[in-house]
Amino acid sequence: MAAEDNEVVLRVERLKAFYTSSRGLVRAVNNITFEIRRGESVGLFGESGAGKTTVALAILGLFESLSRRYASIAANEDSKRLWELRDNARKRGLTSDQIGQELPGIEGHIWFGGRDLLTLNEKDYRQIRGNEITYVPQGSTKSLNPYSNIAEQTAESLWAHDIDNTLNERVVMKRVLQALDLIELGDVDLRKTMKPSQFSVGEDQRVLIAMALIPDPVLMIADEPTTAVDMAIQQRILEAIQIVRREMHLSMLIISNNQGTISQTCDKVGVMTAGHIMEFGPAATVMNSPGHPFTRAFIMSNPTMQVIRKIKEKKLRIRGIPGKPPDLAETIAGCPFKERCEYAQDICRELKPEYREVEAGHWIMCHRYEELPAW
Ligand SMILES: Nc1ncnc2c1ncn2[C@@H]1O[C@H](COP(=O)(O)OP(=O)(O)OP(=O)(O)O)[C@@H](O)[C@H]1O
Ligand code: SF4
Ligand SMILES: [Mg+2]
């Protein structure tokens, strides 16, 4: 393996991303760290509201402007005051920890290409977003323009970043056709002139993946690439992602609450609930032999055939996740899973667990890991 194959392309370090709401701060992402190496596909897997999309927005430099906009639409006085405190702290070069008060916005580091993305201005970010880092947003097939054909729309993602005017029509069309061919759209010469309504939902989703590929990004983020489609279509989308992994040496962040999607497309996975990564490790290990009580419960709450077989074989008890996820507008003391965990004890309520590396590259945040029954 060449040295650069192992290079870390993205490192998210102690990232916090807090929204404001009428009920105060919403701690959507709370101190998470992970990295993605060149050519590696990393998943964020977890329940709804865990903070997965917020991580993507933070990497894309969209979190803060979006959450300020929500705050200003809500016209809430407390939110306004918190954002003012945030801006004053920034002017003085201080973090929320240093001023001893939790604040909205983003903190931590997102290292990419030798730079901390959180220090970039919007002009520099525009060179990265949609170019070096591309995004297939959640529920995004609606974002396709119904009046423009697929080739034109796919080409737009290249033209938009051609600030030096180095591209020409022939080069752009060649790359468009290559990308559409890669995601197996059939006769691309024929289909490139078709409009989104002439494609199925699954094909539209694959076109969006093609669009995210043609700038030849370093990192592609796909947020829930397989939601709201049936199993057969899901499989075609997953195959398209697998082809992309094989053919292009790009790094990927795949966000999903679907075990099959993560198992089939990721090398490593971080399992999220309540703004925290509870377990991080090789996807095959985490999905087949989960170590953390949350991962186990989440996988059990919607078991695949493989998990059902395992449950029967090992005579495990099927148990979903009781209760509701914690309210992110409240400070969480102790373990974020303590209210719903069947193994919780006093220590879990009092102290937030530290991460422990239980085997090489496999991290778990649980006080009682050693005492848990085998899976
Ligand atoms: N604009 C906002 N203002 C306040 N809170 C928000 C806002 N957007 C999201 N949140 C909250 O932040 C938390 C994380 O949301 P996020 O969308 O990142 O979760 P997710 O893991 O992507 O969930 P899903 O699987 O449903 O897409 C949730 O509790 C959500 O309610
Ligand atoms: S720390 Fe305690 S509450 Fe949290 S997952 Fe482990 S056993 Fe459960
Ligand atoms: Mg989401």
GROMACS .gro file of C-alpha atoms and ligand atoms in nm, residues 278 292-294 335-345 347-349 351 353 365-369 372, ligand 2:
model
   34
  278MET     CA    1  -2.100   0.549   2.137
  292HIS     CA    2  -2.199  -0.129   2.305
  293PRO     CA    3  -2.543  -0.168   2.467
  294PHE     CA    4  -2.683   0.107   2.242
  335CYS     CA    5  -2.402   0.828   2.991
  336PRO     CA    6  -2.631   0.953   2.709
  337PHE     CA    7  -2.793   0.606   2.696
  338LYS     CA    8  -2.850   0.561   3.069
  339GLU     CA    9  -3.230   0.612   3.071
  340ARG     CA   10  -3.285   0.336   2.816
  341CYS     CA   11  -3.003   0.094   2.895
  342GLU     CA   12  -3.085  -0.236   3.064
  343TYR     CA   13  -2.737  -0.244   3.221
  344ALA     CA   14  -2.738   0.108   3.370
  345GLN     CA   15  -2.606   0.146   3.726
  347ILE     CA   16  -2.200   0.520   3.792
  348CYS     CA   17  -2.375   0.554   3.452
  349ARG     CA   18  -2.598   0.827   3.593
  351LEU     CA   19  -2.020   0.999   3.520
  353PRO     CA   20  -1.795   0.718   3.024
  365MET     CA   21  -1.792   0.446   2.540
  366CYS     CA   22  -1.942   0.240   2.824
  367HIS     CA   23  -1.855   0.196   3.192
  368ARG     CA   24  -1.962  -0.167   3.198
  369TYR     CA   25  -1.823  -0.305   2.871
  372LEU     CA   26  -2.175  -0.727   2.937
  377SF4     S1   27  -2.233   0.340   3.047
  377SF4    FE1   28  -2.395   0.240   3.162
  377SF4     S2   29  -2.586   0.326   3.079
  377SF4    FE2   30  -2.422   0.373   2.935
  377SF4     S3   31  -2.430   0.209   2.788
  377SF4    FE3   32  -2.279   0.147   2.940
  377SF4     S4   33  -2.396   0.030   3.092
  377SF4    FE4   34  -2.544   0.138   2.966
   0.00000   0.00000   0.00000
